[in-house]
Structures are given as structure tokens and as C-alpha cells.
Short mmCIF file of C-alpha atoms in Angstrom, two decimals:
data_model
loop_
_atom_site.label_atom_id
_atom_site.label_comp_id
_atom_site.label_asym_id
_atom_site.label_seq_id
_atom_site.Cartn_x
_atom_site.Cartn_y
_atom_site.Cartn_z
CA UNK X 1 -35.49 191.30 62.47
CA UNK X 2 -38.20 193.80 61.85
CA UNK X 3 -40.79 193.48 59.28
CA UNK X 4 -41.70 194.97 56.43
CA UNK X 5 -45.15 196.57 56.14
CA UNK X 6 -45.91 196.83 52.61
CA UNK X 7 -49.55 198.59 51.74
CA UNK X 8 -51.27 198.07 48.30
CA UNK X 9 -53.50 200.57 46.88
CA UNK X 10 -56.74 199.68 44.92
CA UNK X 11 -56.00 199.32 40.97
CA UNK X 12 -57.01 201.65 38.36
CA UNK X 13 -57.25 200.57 34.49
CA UNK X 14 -58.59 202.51 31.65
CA UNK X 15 -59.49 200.93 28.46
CA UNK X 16 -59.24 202.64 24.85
CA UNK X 17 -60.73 200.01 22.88
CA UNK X 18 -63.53 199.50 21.01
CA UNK X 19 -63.47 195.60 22.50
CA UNK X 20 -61.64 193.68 24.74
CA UNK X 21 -60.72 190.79 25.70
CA UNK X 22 -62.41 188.72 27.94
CA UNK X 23 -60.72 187.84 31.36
CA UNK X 24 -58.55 184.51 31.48
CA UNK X 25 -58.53 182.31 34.57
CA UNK X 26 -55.50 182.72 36.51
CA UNK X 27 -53.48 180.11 38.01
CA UNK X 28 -54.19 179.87 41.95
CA UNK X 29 -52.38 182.76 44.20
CA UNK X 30 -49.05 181.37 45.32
CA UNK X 31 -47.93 181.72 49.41
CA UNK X 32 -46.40 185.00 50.62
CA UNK X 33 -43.02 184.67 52.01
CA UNK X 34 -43.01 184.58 55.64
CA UNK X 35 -42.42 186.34 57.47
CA UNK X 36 -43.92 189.62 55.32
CA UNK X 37 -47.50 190.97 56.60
CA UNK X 38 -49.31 192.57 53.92
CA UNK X 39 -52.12 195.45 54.84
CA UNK X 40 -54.03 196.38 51.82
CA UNK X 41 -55.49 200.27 51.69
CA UNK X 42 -59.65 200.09 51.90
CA UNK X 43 -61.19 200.16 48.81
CA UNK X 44 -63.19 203.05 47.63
CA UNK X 45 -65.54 203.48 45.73
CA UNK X 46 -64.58 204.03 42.14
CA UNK X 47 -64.19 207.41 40.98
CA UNK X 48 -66.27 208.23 37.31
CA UNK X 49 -66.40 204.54 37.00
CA UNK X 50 -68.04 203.00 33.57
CA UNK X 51 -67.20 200.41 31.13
CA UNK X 52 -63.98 202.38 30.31
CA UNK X 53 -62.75 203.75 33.37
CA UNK X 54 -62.29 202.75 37.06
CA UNK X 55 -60.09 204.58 39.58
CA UNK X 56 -59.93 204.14 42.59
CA UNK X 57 -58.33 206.15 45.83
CA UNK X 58 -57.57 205.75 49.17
CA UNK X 59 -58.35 209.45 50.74
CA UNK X 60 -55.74 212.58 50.52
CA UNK X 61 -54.18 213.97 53.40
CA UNK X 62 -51.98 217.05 54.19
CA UNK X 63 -48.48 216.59 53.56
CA UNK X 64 -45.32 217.63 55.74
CA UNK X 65 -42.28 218.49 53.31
CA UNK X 66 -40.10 215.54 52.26
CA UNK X 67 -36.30 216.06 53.10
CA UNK X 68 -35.37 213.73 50.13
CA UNK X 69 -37.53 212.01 46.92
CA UNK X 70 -34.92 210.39 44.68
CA UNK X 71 -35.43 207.80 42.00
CA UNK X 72 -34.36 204.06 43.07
CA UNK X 73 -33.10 202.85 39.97
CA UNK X 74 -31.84 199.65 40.26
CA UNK X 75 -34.89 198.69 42.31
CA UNK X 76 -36.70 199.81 39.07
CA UNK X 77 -35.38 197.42 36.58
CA UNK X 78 -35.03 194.31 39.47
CA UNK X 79 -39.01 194.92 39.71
CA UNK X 80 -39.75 194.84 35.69
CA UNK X 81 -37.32 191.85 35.13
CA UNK X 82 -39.11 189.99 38.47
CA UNK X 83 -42.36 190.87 36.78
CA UNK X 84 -41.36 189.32 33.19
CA UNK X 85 -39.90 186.14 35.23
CA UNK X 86 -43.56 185.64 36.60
CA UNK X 87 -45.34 186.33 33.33
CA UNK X 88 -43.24 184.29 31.42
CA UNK X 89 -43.83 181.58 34.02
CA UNK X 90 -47.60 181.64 33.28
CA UNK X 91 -46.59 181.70 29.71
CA UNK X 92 -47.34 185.10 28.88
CA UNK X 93 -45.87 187.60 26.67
CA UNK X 94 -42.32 189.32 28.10
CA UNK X 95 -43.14 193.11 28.50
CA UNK X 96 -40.53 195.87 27.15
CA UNK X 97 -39.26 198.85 29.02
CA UNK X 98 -40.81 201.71 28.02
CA UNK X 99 -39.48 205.49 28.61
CA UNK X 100 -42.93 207.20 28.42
CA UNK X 101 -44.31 204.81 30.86
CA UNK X 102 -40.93 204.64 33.15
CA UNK X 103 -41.21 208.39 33.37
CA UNK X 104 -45.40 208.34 34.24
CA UNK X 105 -44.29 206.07 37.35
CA UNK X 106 -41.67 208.03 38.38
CA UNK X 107 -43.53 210.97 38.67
CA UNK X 108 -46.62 209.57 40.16
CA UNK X 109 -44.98 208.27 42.79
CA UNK X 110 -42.81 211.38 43.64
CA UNK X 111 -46.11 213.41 43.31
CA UNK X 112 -47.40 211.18 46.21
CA UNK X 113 -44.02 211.14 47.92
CA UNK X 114 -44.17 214.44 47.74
CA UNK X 115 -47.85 215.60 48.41
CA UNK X 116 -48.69 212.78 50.92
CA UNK X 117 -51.15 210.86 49.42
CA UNK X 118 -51.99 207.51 48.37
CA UNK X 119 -54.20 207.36 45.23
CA UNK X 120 -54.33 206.94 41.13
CA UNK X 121 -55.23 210.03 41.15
CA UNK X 122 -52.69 213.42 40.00
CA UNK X 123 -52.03 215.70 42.67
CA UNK X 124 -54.89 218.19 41.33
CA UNK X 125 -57.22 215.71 41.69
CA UNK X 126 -57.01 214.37 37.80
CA UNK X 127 -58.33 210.62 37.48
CA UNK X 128 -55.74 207.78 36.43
CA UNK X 129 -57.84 207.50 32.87
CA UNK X 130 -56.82 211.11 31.77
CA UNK X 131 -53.31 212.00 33.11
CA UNK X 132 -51.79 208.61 32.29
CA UNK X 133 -52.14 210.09 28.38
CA UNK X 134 -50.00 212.86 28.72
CA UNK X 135 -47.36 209.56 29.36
CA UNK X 136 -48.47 207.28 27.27
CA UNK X 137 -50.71 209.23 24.41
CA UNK X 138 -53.21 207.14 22.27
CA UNK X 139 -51.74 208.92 18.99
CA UNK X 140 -53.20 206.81 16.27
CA UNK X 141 -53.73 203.39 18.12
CA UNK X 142 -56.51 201.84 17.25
CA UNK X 143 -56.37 199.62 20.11
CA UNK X 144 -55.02 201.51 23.58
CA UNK X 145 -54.72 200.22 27.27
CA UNK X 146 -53.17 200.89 30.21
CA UNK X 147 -53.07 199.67 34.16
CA UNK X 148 -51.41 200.69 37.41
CA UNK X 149 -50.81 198.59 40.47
CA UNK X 150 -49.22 200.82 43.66
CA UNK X 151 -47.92 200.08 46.78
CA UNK X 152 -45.62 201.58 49.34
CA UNK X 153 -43.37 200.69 52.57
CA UNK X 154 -41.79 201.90 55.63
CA UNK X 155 -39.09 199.28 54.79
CA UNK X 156 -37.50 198.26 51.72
CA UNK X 157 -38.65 195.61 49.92
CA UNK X 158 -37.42 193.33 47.57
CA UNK X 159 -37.97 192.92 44.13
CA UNK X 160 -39.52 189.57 44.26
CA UNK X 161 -40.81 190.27 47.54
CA UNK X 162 -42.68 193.08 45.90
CA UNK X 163 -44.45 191.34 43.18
CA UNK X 164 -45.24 188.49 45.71
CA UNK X 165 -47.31 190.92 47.01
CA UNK X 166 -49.36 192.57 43.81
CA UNK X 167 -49.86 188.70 43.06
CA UNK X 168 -51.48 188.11 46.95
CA UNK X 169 -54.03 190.56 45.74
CA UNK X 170 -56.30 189.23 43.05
CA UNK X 171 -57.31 193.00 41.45
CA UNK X 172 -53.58 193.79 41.54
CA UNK X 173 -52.63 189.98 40.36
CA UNK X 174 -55.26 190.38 37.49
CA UNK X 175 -53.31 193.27 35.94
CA UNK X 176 -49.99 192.09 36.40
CA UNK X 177 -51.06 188.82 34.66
CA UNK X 178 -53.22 190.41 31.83
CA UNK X 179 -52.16 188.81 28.70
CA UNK X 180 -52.74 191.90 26.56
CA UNK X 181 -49.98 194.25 27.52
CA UNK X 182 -46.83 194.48 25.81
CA UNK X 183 -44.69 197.20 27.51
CA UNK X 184 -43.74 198.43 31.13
CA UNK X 185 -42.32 201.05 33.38
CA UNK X 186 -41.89 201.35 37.06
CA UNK X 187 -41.47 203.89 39.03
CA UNK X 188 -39.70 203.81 42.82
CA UNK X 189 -39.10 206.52 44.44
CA UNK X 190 -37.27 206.63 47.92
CA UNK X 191 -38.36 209.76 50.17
CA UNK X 192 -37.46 210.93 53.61
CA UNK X 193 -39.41 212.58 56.29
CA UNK X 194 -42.70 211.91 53.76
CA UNK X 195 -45.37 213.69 55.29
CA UNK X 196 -49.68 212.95 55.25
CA UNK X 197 -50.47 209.31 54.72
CA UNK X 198 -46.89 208.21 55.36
CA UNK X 199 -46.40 209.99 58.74
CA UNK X 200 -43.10 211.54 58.41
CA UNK X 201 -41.30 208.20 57.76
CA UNK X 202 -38.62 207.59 55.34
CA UNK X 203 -40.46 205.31 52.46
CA UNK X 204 -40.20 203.70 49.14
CA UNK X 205 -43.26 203.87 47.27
CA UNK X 206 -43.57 201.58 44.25
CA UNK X 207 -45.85 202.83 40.61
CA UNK X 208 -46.12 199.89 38.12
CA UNK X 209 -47.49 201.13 34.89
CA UNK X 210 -48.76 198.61 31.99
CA UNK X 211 -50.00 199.65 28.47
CA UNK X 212 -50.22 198.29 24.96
CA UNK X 213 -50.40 200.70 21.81
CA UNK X 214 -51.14 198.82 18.48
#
């Protein structure tokens, strides 16, 4: 049986509020299930970092054209209800669906399906911090915040295999596991031949977007 080689990115989060909370101790990092390897991108150095803003990107590369980049739907809602089964476990809050932020990991990922690239960052280059808005807009929230964890694989992974993973990594485990966000979306996208960072391999690459609004 071949294994699956799943690779994390570094996390971005942007804050929108005046004050927040503190960090809570998490509960120790449970086992990976054998026999999944996990290689985690390098970090790098965060990009306009400051008490508001951190993200951070593993570097660009020229893409080859993608035969196929096609939403993986099911995979999609497996992933959110795995990630509610986990919170819940911890007892923290259950996190609802939500369209605007479905839709911001859908196209993030096909954006680095189809340009090549592993990073937070837009295709043109725009930071995590400012083109997650045009998802998820502040509006009138007085309180705003939102988080992405990434990762992508050669092989398919499943759902609980997937958050296994994000929870390995304690940057990645700290947002999935931060008790102030109430809503969700993922984003999978499934893409053949996808050129740059991915080599021309067929790959599912996974965009897991948190926020909370209030």
C-alpha cells in the first residue's frame, strides 16, 4: 500500500479586534495514524507581520497548466463535520457552515491548484489579512476574526486522516482548537497534471477557513 504524503503550510490569522482573547492550553497532541508520514512546508518568515496580521508563505513557483481543478464536495463537508467532532470533544463550540467562507476556500485553493503555489497569499501576491475580506467582509462587526490552516497531497486523504494532521502541528492545532470562532468553510479542490510546487501530479489540496463576526 502506498502512502500518503500530506504537506502542511504555515498558518495565517488576522485579527479585527480591538482585544482578544488570551490563548487557552490545549490538551496534549494525540498520535498520527500509522502508517501516514507528515512533511510540513518550511516556515517563512512572516509577511507584514504585527499584532494584527501574520502570513506566512512557502515560496511561488511557475506553474504548468492543470488538465482538471474541480471542487471535492463531499470531502468538503466530511472535513467540517470531522472538525466539529474534535472541537466538540475538547468541549468547544460546534462551528456552522458558512457560504462566504466555503466559497473563500474554494477559490484559494483552485488559485493554487491552478497557479502552482503553496501560500496564504492571492495569486497577485495579496496577503491572507486583506483578500480573506472580500469573503468574509467586517461590515459592522465590532468584533472580526478569521484563520486558515492549508495542506495538500499527492494522495487522497481522509477526512479524519486530514485533521489528524492540522492537530500534529501545534500552529495549525492552535487554530483549529481556538475557542472563539463560530463558523466554517472548506475548500478541496482535486486537480490534475498541477504544475510548480506540485510537479505535474494529480492532487487534492485542502483550504480550511475559520471566522467569527459579532
Amino acid at each position: 500500500m502506498k502512502r500518503a504524503t500530506v504537506f502542511l503550510s504555515t498558518t495565517a490569522v488576522v485579527l479585527a479586534a480591538a482585544a482578544t482573547a488570551g490563548a487557552a492550553a490545549l490538551p496534549p497532541v494525540p498520535p498520527l495514524p500509522d502508517p501516514l508520514p507528515a512533511l510540513l512546508a518550511p516556515a517563512a518568515p512572516p509577511s507584514q507581520a504585527s499584532p494584527q496580521s501574520a502570513a506566512a508563505a512557502s515560496a511561488p513557483a511557475q506553474a504548468e497548466s492543470v488538465t482538471t481543478a474541480q471542487v471535492a464536495a463531499q470531502q468538503e463537508r466530511l472535513i467540517a463535520a470531522e472538525i466539529n467532532v474534535v472541537r466538540r470533544s475538547h468541549g468547544l463550540a460546534r462551528l456552522t457552515l458558512s457560504r462566504q467562507l466555503t466559497r473563500a476556500g474554494e477559490e484559494h485553493a483552485r488559485q493554487l491548484a491552478l497557479g502552482g503555489f503553496f501560500s496564504h497569499n492571492w495569486a497577485d501576491g495579496t496577503p491572507f489579512g486583506t483578500w480573506i475580506r472580500s469573503f468574509y467582509p467586517v461590515a459592522g462587526a465590532k468584533s472580526w476574526s478569521a484563520a486558515e490552516n492549508l495542506a495538500w497531497s499527492v494522495q487522497s486523504v481522509t477526512a479524519h486522516q486530514a485533521v489528524e494532521l492540522w492537530l500534529a502541528s501545534p500552529t495549525h492545532r492552535h487554530i483549529l482548537l481556538d475557542k472563539r470562532w463560530r463558523q466554517i468553510g472548506l475548500g478541496v479542490i482535486r486537480a490534475d497534471g498541477a504544475g510548480g510546487v506540485y510537479g505535474g501530479q494529480n492532487v487534492s489540496i485542502l483550504a480550511a477557513e475559520f471566522g467569527v463576526r459579532r
